[in-house]
Amino acid sequence: MTAPHAPTPAAELDAADSLASFRQEFHLPPGPDGRPVAYFCGNSLGLMPKAARAAVETEFDTWARLGVEGHFEAPSFWMHFHETLTEASARLVGAKPIEVVVMNNLTVNLHLLLVSFYRPTATRYKILMEGGAFPSDQYAIESQARLHGLDPADAIVELVPRPGEHTLRTEDIEATIAGLGDSLATVLIGGVNYYTGQAFDIAAITKAGHAVGAYVGFDLAHAAGNLDLRLHDWDVDFACWCTYKYLNSGPGGTSGVFVHERFAHRPDLVRLAGWWGHDASVRFQMKKGFRPMPGAAGWQLSNAQIFPMAIHRASLAIVDRAGGMPAMRRKSEQLTARLESLIRGLNLPADKLEIITPADPAQRGCQLSVLVHERGRELFDYLADQGIIADWREPNVIRLAPVPLYNSFEDVDRVGEALRQFTISNEE
Ligand SMILES: *Cc1c(COP(=O)(O)O)cnc(C)c1O
């Protein structure tokens, strides 16, 4: 037997990691043995940045000391609070500031965007999505079809993998779009599928959609803070994301929205309106007649949710200090590649355990989805006993998401070792 290629020790990689110090900026929950867990669940709820508490305390202090004057006075200026998130959000997703706004929650924003970008007509009324999309997206799209008096079964077209495959091929997505042609009103796909971890080719899908005259949008819940996105250059029409997964902005946190610059000065676009989307220069004249702000800001409804936004601002500052997505993505690819090689090194047959996430780094973010055909739940519980927080998705997938800001190479090796122990004990 030849010795397998010896990997660089994790401790060495951690010592050389320029992002290693960011781990100290997060609260790592303690595991069963008292030491911090290996937290691989940032795709579900990112860990708490230590800066979050102080950020919220500041707003409590303002509220306590100033009451309503907090809207207009330092340090908070609540009136303009949401604007302080714009530049960092634009950097995060590769957009111009006029193209982004932070507001509401993800599913709410999906609806607001679909109201504007799913405008079915008698002949062009189809909406294309991934089969097995996150349920909220399924329900949102279904109800949007009904809103227009359409039968969801007729209006919604779902992309499904080829028989025997787990993920979608870009060429199949493009062919489906071309086949739908003039009947296709809108494409709405996840940036990264929550279940398989597959990252879609956003630029190619957008191009294919535009070629048949459809609007193209993305739910970036699993892509924002995970992938290095270029929404403006990729010509995406609209997108939204949550901030509590890879952006560590707290449970139920706020959401980001992107609307391409070409719609920035289109007050004619149908939308649901509220006073916070109204031209700010005359907002407080409280007059009739909605006049939207230019850009994504014109989709706002309500005055800003200061507390979740305060946390989000602190989190975005960490991303910027870490060097933004290019730096985070470099480490992320290394972490995931190491996890992948440790899992493949178990040499288990695919009918026992298989990674369904694409092997090509360009087609995935940090998450690996492991399909466990036998004793999956047992394995998941074993990992939990070892202080490894993964997540379980019915019927038998374990999702593992090592993230660059607080996961170490040591964490990855802990998972690898636990998987090895479980496999050995299984063989005995
Ligand atoms: C997490 C997630 C959601 C959750 O929606 P909320 O409105 O934030 O509760 C929706 N869609 C996708 C694709 C998700 O991954």
Coordinates of C-alpha atoms in Angstrom, one line a residue, residues 1-317:
M1 CA 0.0 0.0 0.0
T2 CA 1.3 3.5 -0.9
A3 CA 1.1 6.1 1.8
P4 CA -1.5 8.7 0.8
H5 CA -0.1 12.2 0.0
A6 CA 0.4 13.7 3.5
P7 CA -1.6 17.0 3.8
T8 CA 0.0 20.1 5.4
P9 CA -0.8 19.9 9.1
A10 CA -3.8 22.0 10.1
A11 CA -1.8 23.9 12.8
E12 CA 0.6 25.1 10.1
L13 CA -2.2 26.3 7.9
D14 CA -3.9 28.1 10.8
A15 CA -0.6 29.8 11.7
A16 CA -0.2 31.0 8.2
D17 CA -3.8 32.1 7.8
S18 CA -4.1 35.9 7.5
L19 CA -7.8 35.7 8.6
A20 CA -7.1 33.5 11.6
S21 CA -7.4 36.5 14.1
F22 CA -11.1 37.1 13.1
R23 CA -12.1 33.9 15.0
Q24 CA -11.5 35.9 18.2
E25 CA -14.1 38.4 17.1
F26 CA -16.9 35.9 17.4
H27 CA -18.6 34.1 20.3
L28 CA -17.9 30.4 19.7
P29 CA -20.5 28.3 21.7
P30 CA -19.0 25.7 24.1
G31 CA -19.3 22.1 23.2
P32 CA -20.0 19.0 25.4
D33 CA -16.4 18.8 26.6
G34 CA -16.2 22.6 27.4
R35 CA -14.0 23.6 24.5
P36 CA -15.5 25.6 21.6
V37 CA -17.6 23.6 19.1
A38 CA -16.5 23.2 15.6
Y39 CA -19.3 25.3 14.1
F40 CA -20.2 24.3 10.6
C41 CA -23.6 25.8 10.6
G42 CA -22.9 29.3 9.3
N43 CA -25.1 28.5 6.3
S44 CA -28.1 28.4 8.7
L45 CA -27.2 31.0 11.4
G46 CA -23.8 32.7 11.5
L47 CA -22.1 33.1 14.9
M48 CA -22.5 36.3 16.9
P49 CA -19.8 38.9 16.4
K50 CA -18.6 40.3 19.7
A51 CA -19.1 43.8 18.2
A52 CA -22.9 43.1 17.9
R53 CA -23.6 43.8 21.5
A54 CA -21.9 47.2 21.6
A55 CA -23.6 48.1 18.4
V56 CA -27.0 47.5 19.8
E57 CA -26.1 49.1 23.2
T58 CA -25.3 52.3 21.3
E59 CA -28.8 52.4 19.9
F60 CA -30.3 51.6 23.3
D61 CA -28.3 54.5 24.7
T62 CA -29.5 56.8 22.0
W63 CA -33.1 55.8 22.5
A64 CA -32.8 56.2 26.3
R65 CA -31.1 59.6 26.2
L66 CA -32.7 61.2 23.2
G67 CA -36.0 59.6 22.4
V68 CA -37.3 60.8 19.1
E69 CA -34.4 63.1 18.7
G70 CA -32.3 60.0 18.0
H71 CA -33.5 60.3 14.5
F72 CA -31.6 63.6 14.0
E73 CA -28.8 63.5 16.4
A74 CA -25.4 61.9 16.9
P75 CA -24.3 59.3 17.2
S76 CA -27.2 57.4 15.6
F77 CA -29.0 59.6 13.1
W78 CA -31.7 57.0 12.7
M79 CA -33.2 59.0 9.8
H80 CA -30.2 58.1 7.7
F81 CA -29.2 54.8 9.4
H82 CA -30.0 52.5 6.5
E83 CA -27.8 54.7 4.2
T84 CA -24.8 53.8 6.3
L85 CA -25.1 50.2 5.1
T86 CA -25.2 51.0 1.4
E87 CA -21.6 51.2 0.5
A88 CA -20.5 48.1 2.3
S89 CA -23.4 46.1 0.9
A90 CA -22.6 47.3 -2.6
R91 CA -18.9 46.1 -2.2
L92 CA -20.2 42.8 -0.8
V93 CA -22.2 41.9 -3.9
G94 CA -20.3 43.7 -6.6
A95 CA -22.8 46.5 -7.1
K96 CA -23.0 50.3 -7.4
P97 CA -24.4 52.0 -4.3
I98 CA -27.5 53.1 -6.2
E99 CA -28.2 49.4 -6.9
V100 CA -28.5 48.3 -3.2
V101 CA -30.6 48.9 -0.2
V102 CA -31.0 47.1 3.1
M103 CA -34.6 46.6 4.4
N104 CA -37.2 44.1 5.7
N105 CA -36.6 40.4 5.6
L106 CA -35.7 38.1 2.7
T107 CA -39.1 36.6 1.8
V108 CA -40.7 40.0 2.0
N109 CA -38.1 41.4 -0.4
L110 CA -38.6 38.5 -2.7
H111 CA -42.3 39.5 -3.0
L112 CA -41.6 43.2 -3.4
L113 CA -39.1 42.4 -6.2
L114 CA -41.5 39.9 -7.9
V115 CA -44.2 42.5 -7.9
S116 CA -42.0 44.6 -10.1
F117 CA -40.1 41.9 -12.1
Y118 CA -42.8 39.2 -12.6
R119 CA -45.3 40.9 -14.8
P120 CA -47.0 38.1 -16.6
T121 CA -49.0 38.8 -19.8
A122 CA -51.4 36.5 -21.7
T123 CA -48.5 35.0 -23.7
R124 CA -45.4 35.7 -21.6
Y125 CA -46.3 34.4 -18.1
K126 CA -43.9 31.5 -17.2
I127 CA -41.5 31.8 -14.3
L128 CA -38.5 29.5 -14.1
M129 CA -37.1 28.3 -10.8
E130 CA -35.0 25.4 -9.4
G131 CA -36.9 22.3 -8.4
G132 CA -36.4 21.7 -4.7
A133 CA -35.8 25.4 -4.0
F134 CA -36.0 26.5 -0.4
P135 CA -39.6 26.3 0.6
S136 CA -40.1 30.0 1.2
D137 CA -39.1 30.7 -2.4
Q138 CA -41.5 28.0 -3.6
Y139 CA -44.4 29.5 -1.6
A140 CA -43.5 33.0 -2.7
I141 CA -43.5 32.2 -6.4
E142 CA -46.6 30.0 -6.1
S143 CA -48.5 32.9 -4.4
Q144 CA -47.2 35.4 -6.9
A145 CA -48.6 33.3 -9.8
R146 CA -52.0 33.2 -8.0
L147 CA -51.8 37.0 -7.4
H148 CA -51.9 37.3 -11.2
G149 CA -54.8 34.8 -11.5
L150 CA -52.5 32.1 -12.8
D151 CA -52.4 28.4 -12.0
P152 CA -49.0 27.8 -10.4
A153 CA -48.8 24.4 -12.0
D154 CA -49.0 26.1 -15.4
A155 CA -47.0 29.2 -14.7
I156 CA -44.1 27.7 -12.8
V157 CA -41.4 25.7 -14.6
E158 CA -39.0 23.8 -12.4
L159 CA -35.4 22.9 -13.3
V160 CA -34.5 19.3 -12.3
P161 CA -31.2 17.4 -12.6
R162 CA -30.8 14.7 -15.2
P163 CA -31.7 11.2 -14.0
G164 CA -28.9 9.9 -11.7
E165 CA -27.5 13.4 -11.1
H166 CA -27.8 15.6 -8.1
T167 CA -27.2 19.0 -9.5
L168 CA -28.1 21.1 -12.5
R169 CA -26.0 21.6 -15.6
T170 CA -25.6 25.1 -16.8
E171 CA -26.2 24.0 -20.4
D172 CA -29.5 22.4 -19.4
I173 CA -30.6 25.6 -17.7
E174 CA -29.7 27.6 -20.8
A175 CA -31.5 25.1 -23.0
T176 CA -34.7 25.3 -20.8
I177 CA -34.6 29.1 -21.0
A178 CA -34.2 29.1 -24.7
G179 CA -36.9 26.5 -25.1
L180 CA -39.4 28.6 -23.1
G181 CA -38.5 31.6 -25.3
D182 CA -41.2 34.2 -25.6
S183 CA -43.3 32.5 -22.9
L184 CA -40.7 33.2 -20.2
A185 CA -41.4 36.3 -18.1
T186 CA -39.0 35.8 -15.2
V187 CA -36.1 33.5 -14.0
L188 CA -35.7 33.3 -10.3
I189 CA -33.0 30.9 -9.0
G190 CA -30.9 30.7 -5.9
G191 CA -27.3 31.8 -6.1
V192 CA -26.3 28.7 -4.2
N193 CA -28.9 25.9 -3.7
Y194 CA -29.4 25.5 0.1
Y195 CA -29.7 21.7 -0.2
T196 CA -27.0 20.6 -2.6
G197 CA -24.6 23.6 -2.1
Q198 CA -24.4 24.0 -5.9
A199 CA -23.5 27.5 -7.0
F200 CA -25.1 28.5 -10.3
D201 CA -23.4 30.4 -13.1
I202 CA -25.2 33.7 -12.5
A203 CA -23.7 35.5 -15.5
A204 CA -24.6 32.7 -18.0
I205 CA -28.1 32.3 -16.6
T206 CA -28.7 36.0 -16.8
K207 CA -27.4 36.2 -20.3
A208 CA -29.7 33.3 -21.4
G209 CA -32.7 34.9 -19.8
H210 CA -32.1 38.3 -21.3
A211 CA -31.7 36.7 -24.7
V212 CA -35.3 35.6 -24.6
G213 CA -36.5 38.9 -23.1
A214 CA -37.1 37.7 -19.6
Y215 CA -36.1 39.4 -16.3
V216 CA -33.5 37.4 -14.3
G217 CA -33.2 37.5 -10.5
F218 CA -31.4 35.6 -7.8
D219 CA -32.1 34.6 -4.2
L220 CA -28.7 35.0 -2.7
A221 CA -29.5 33.7 0.8
H222 CA -26.7 31.1 0.5
A223 CA -24.4 33.2 -1.8
A224 CA -24.1 36.6 0.0
G225 CA -21.0 36.5 2.3
N226 CA -20.1 33.2 0.7
L227 CA -19.2 33.9 -2.9
D228 CA -17.4 36.7 -4.6
L229 CA -20.3 38.2 -6.5
R230 CA -20.4 40.7 -9.4
L231 CA -24.0 41.5 -9.7
H232 CA -23.6 44.7 -11.7
D233 CA -21.2 43.3 -14.2
W234 CA -23.2 40.1 -14.6
D235 CA -26.1 42.3 -15.5
V236 CA -28.5 40.7 -13.0
D237 CA -31.9 42.5 -12.9
F238 CA -32.7 42.0 -9.3
A239 CA -31.6 40.0 -6.2
C240 CA -32.0 39.7 -2.5
W241 CA -30.3 38.0 0.4
C242 CA -30.7 37.5 4.1
T243 CA -28.0 38.6 6.5
Y244 CA -28.2 36.0 9.3
K245 CA -26.5 33.2 7.5
Y246 CA -23.0 33.9 6.1
L247 CA -23.3 37.6 7.1
N248 CA -23.6 36.9 10.9
S249 CA -26.2 39.6 11.5
G250 CA -28.4 37.7 14.0
P251 CA -31.5 35.6 13.9
G252 CA -34.2 37.0 11.8
G253 CA -31.8 39.8 10.7
T254 CA -32.5 42.3 8.0
S255 CA -32.1 41.7 4.2
G256 CA -30.3 43.2 1.3
V257 CA -31.8 44.0 -2.1
F258 CA -30.2 44.7 -5.5
V259 CA -31.9 46.3 -8.4
H260 CA -29.8 46.9 -11.5
E261 CA -28.8 50.5 -12.3
R262 CA -30.8 50.4 -15.5
F263 CA -34.0 50.5 -13.4
A264 CA -32.7 53.3 -11.1
H265 CA -34.7 56.0 -12.8
R266 CA -37.9 54.1 -13.8
P267 CA -40.6 55.5 -11.6
D268 CA -43.0 53.9 -14.0
L269 CA -42.1 50.3 -12.8
V270 CA -45.0 48.8 -10.9
R271 CA -44.1 48.4 -7.3
L272 CA -45.6 48.3 -3.8
A273 CA -44.8 51.6 -2.2
G274 CA -44.3 53.1 1.2
W275 CA -43.1 56.4 2.6
W276 CA -39.5 55.3 3.0
G277 CA -39.2 54.7 -0.7
H278 CA -40.5 58.2 -1.5
D279 CA -38.2 60.9 -2.7
A280 CA -36.4 61.7 0.6
S281 CA -36.2 65.5 -0.2
V282 CA -40.0 65.8 0.1
R283 CA -40.8 62.8 2.2
F284 CA -41.8 64.9 5.2
Q285 CA -44.1 67.1 3.3
M286 CA -46.4 64.2 3.7
K287 CA -48.1 64.8 0.3
K288 CA -50.2 62.6 -2.0
G289 CA -48.6 61.1 -5.1
F290 CA -45.8 58.5 -4.7
R291 CA -42.5 59.5 -6.2
P292 CA -39.8 56.8 -5.8
M293 CA -36.3 57.5 -4.8
P294 CA -33.8 56.6 -7.5
G295 CA -32.3 53.2 -7.4
A296 CA -33.0 50.3 -5.1
A297 CA -33.9 52.7 -2.3
G298 CA -37.1 53.4 -4.1
W299 CA -38.4 49.9 -3.1
Q300 CA -38.3 50.7 0.6
L301 CA -41.6 50.7 2.5
S302 CA -41.0 51.4 6.1
N303 CA -38.6 53.4 8.3
A304 CA -35.5 51.5 9.1
Q305 CA -35.2 48.6 11.6
I306 CA -32.4 50.1 13.6
F307 CA -31.6 47.2 15.9
P308 CA -31.0 44.5 13.3
M309 CA -29.3 47.0 11.1
A310 CA -27.0 48.0 13.9
I311 CA -25.8 44.4 14.1
H312 CA -25.6 44.1 10.3
R313 CA -23.4 47.3 10.2
A314 CA -21.0 45.8 12.7
S315 CA -20.9 42.5 10.7
L316 CA -20.3 44.3 7.4
A317 CA -17.4 46.2 9.0

